[in-house]
mmCIF file of C-alpha atoms in Angstrom:
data_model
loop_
_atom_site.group_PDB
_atom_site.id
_atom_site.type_symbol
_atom_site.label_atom_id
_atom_site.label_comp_id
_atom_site.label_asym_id
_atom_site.label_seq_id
_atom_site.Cartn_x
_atom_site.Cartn_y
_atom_site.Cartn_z
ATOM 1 C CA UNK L 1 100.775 106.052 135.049
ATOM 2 C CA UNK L 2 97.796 104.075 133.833
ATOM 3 C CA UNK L 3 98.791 101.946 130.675
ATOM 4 C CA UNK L 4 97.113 100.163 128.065
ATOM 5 C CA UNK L 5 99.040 97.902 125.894
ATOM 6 C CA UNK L 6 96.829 95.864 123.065
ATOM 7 C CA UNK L 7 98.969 93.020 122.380
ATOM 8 C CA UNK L 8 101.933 94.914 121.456
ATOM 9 C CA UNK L 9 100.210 96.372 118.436
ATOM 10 C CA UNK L 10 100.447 100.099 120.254
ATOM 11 C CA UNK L 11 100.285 101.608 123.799
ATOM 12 C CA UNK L 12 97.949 104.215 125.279
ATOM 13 C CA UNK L 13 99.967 105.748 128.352
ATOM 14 C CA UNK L 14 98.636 108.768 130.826
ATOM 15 C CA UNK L 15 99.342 109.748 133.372
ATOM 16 C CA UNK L 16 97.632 109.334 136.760
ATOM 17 C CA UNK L 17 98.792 112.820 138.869
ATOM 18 C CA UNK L 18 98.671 115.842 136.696
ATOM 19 C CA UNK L 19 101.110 117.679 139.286
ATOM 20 C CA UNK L 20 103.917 115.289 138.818
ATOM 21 C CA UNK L 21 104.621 115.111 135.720
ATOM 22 C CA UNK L 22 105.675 117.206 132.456
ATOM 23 C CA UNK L 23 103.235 117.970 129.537
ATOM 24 C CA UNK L 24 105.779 115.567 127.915
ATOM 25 C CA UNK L 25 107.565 114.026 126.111
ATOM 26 C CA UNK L 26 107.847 110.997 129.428
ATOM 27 C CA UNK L 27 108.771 107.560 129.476
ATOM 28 C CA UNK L 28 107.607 104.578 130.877
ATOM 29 C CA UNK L 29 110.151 101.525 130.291
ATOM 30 C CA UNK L 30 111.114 101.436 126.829
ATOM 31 C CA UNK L 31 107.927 103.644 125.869
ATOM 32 C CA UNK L 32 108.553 107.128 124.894
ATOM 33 C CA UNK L 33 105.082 109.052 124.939
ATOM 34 C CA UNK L 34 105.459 112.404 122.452
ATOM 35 C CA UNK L 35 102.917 115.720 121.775
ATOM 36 C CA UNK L 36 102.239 115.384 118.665
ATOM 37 C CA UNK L 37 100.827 118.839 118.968
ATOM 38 C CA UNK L 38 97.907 120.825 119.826
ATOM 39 C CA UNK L 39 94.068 119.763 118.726
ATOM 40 C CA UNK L 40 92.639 123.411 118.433
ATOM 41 C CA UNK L 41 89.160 122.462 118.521
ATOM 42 C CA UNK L 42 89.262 121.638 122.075
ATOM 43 C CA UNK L 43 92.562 123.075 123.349
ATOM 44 C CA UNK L 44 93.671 119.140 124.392
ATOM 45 C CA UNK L 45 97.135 117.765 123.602
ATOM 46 C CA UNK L 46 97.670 115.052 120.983
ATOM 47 C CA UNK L 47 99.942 111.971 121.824
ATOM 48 C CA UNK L 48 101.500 109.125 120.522
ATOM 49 C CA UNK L 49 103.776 106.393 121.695
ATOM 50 C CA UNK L 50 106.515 104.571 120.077
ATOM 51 C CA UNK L 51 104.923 100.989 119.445
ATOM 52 C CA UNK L 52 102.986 101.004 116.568
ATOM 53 C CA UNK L 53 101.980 104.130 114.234
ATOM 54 C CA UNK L 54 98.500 104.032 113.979
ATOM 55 C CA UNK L 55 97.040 105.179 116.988
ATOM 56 C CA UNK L 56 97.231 108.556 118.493
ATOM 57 C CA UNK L 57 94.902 109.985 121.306
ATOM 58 C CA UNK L 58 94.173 113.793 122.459
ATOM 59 C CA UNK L 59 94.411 114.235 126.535
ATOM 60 C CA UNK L 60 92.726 117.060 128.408
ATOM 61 C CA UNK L 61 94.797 118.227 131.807
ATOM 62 C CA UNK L 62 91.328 119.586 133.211
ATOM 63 C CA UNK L 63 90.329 116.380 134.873
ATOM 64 C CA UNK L 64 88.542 114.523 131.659
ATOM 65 C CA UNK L 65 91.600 112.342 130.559
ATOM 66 C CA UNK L 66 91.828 110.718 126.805
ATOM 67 C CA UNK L 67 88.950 112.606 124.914
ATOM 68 C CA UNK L 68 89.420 111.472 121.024
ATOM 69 C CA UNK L 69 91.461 108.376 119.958
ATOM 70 C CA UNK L 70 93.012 108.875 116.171
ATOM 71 C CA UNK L 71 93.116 105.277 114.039
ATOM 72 C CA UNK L 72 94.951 105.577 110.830
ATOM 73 C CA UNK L 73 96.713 102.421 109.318
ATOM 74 C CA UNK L 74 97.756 104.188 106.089
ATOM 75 C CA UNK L 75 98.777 107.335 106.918
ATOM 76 C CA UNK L 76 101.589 107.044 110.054
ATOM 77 C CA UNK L 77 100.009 109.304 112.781
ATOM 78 C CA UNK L 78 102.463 108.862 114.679
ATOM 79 C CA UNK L 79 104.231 111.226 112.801
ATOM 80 C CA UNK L 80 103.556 114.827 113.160
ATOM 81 C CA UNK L 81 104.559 116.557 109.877
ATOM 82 C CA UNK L 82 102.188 113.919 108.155
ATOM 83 C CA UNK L 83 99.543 114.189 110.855
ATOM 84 C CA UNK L 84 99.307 118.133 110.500
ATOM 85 C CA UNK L 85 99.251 117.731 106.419
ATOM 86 C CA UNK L 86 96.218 115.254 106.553
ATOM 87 C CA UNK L 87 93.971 117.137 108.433
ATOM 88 C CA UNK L 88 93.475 114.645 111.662
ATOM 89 C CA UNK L 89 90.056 115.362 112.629
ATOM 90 C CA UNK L 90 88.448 113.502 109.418
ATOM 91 C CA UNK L 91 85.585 111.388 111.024
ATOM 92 C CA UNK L 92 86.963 108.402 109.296
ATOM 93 C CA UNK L 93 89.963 108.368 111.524
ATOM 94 C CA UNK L 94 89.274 110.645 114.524
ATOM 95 C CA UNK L 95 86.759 109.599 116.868
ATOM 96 C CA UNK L 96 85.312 111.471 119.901
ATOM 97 C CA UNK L 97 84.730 110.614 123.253
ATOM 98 C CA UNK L 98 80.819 110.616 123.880
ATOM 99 C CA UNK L 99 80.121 109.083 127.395
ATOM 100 C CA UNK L 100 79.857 111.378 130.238
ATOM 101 C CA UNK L 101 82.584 109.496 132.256
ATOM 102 C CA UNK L 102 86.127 110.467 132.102
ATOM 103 C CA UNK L 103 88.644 108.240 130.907
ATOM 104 C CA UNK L 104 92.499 107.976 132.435
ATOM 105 C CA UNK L 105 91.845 110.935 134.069
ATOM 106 C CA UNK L 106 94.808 112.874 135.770
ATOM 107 C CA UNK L 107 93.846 114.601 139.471
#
């Protein structure tokens, strides 16, 4: 798995072989890492993880990793019902991946 932990505030966890693992939900320690559901823009998973609910982050199984990172202090993204209600993809709160290179890519 690669992980990314910024100081215990939340936790960005994917997964380094595509073949050996499930679509989730996975665990890594005491991490939990949940679909959130599906971003139907670009047919990419959402995830969160249990530390902190602010961050969430869409993953594409095709070879191009994390591709959009949600940041949303007020609203709890980490929780689905309330993710789906507020529309996620509001460009104050979801941003896109622009650079070429993948990131956390699974092979």
């Amino acid at each position: 798995m690669y992980c990314i932990d910024y100081s215990g505030y939340f936790s960005i966890i994917a997964p380094k072989k595509c073949s050996n693992i499930d679509k989730g939900p996975w665990r890594v320690g005491d991490l939990l890492v949940t679909a959130l559901g599906l971003d139907y823009h670009t047919s990419t998973t959402m995830y969160g993880v249990n530390r902190g609910e602010m961050i969430a982050y869409t993953y594409s199984w095709d070879g191009n990793g994390i591709v959009g990172l949600v940041f949303d202090s007020i609203h709890k993204v980490a929780n689905d019902k309330t993710l789906d209600a507020i529309g996620y993809r509001d460009p104050s709160m979801f941003y896109e991946k622009t650079s070429v290179a993948n990131f956390l890519p699974c092979a």
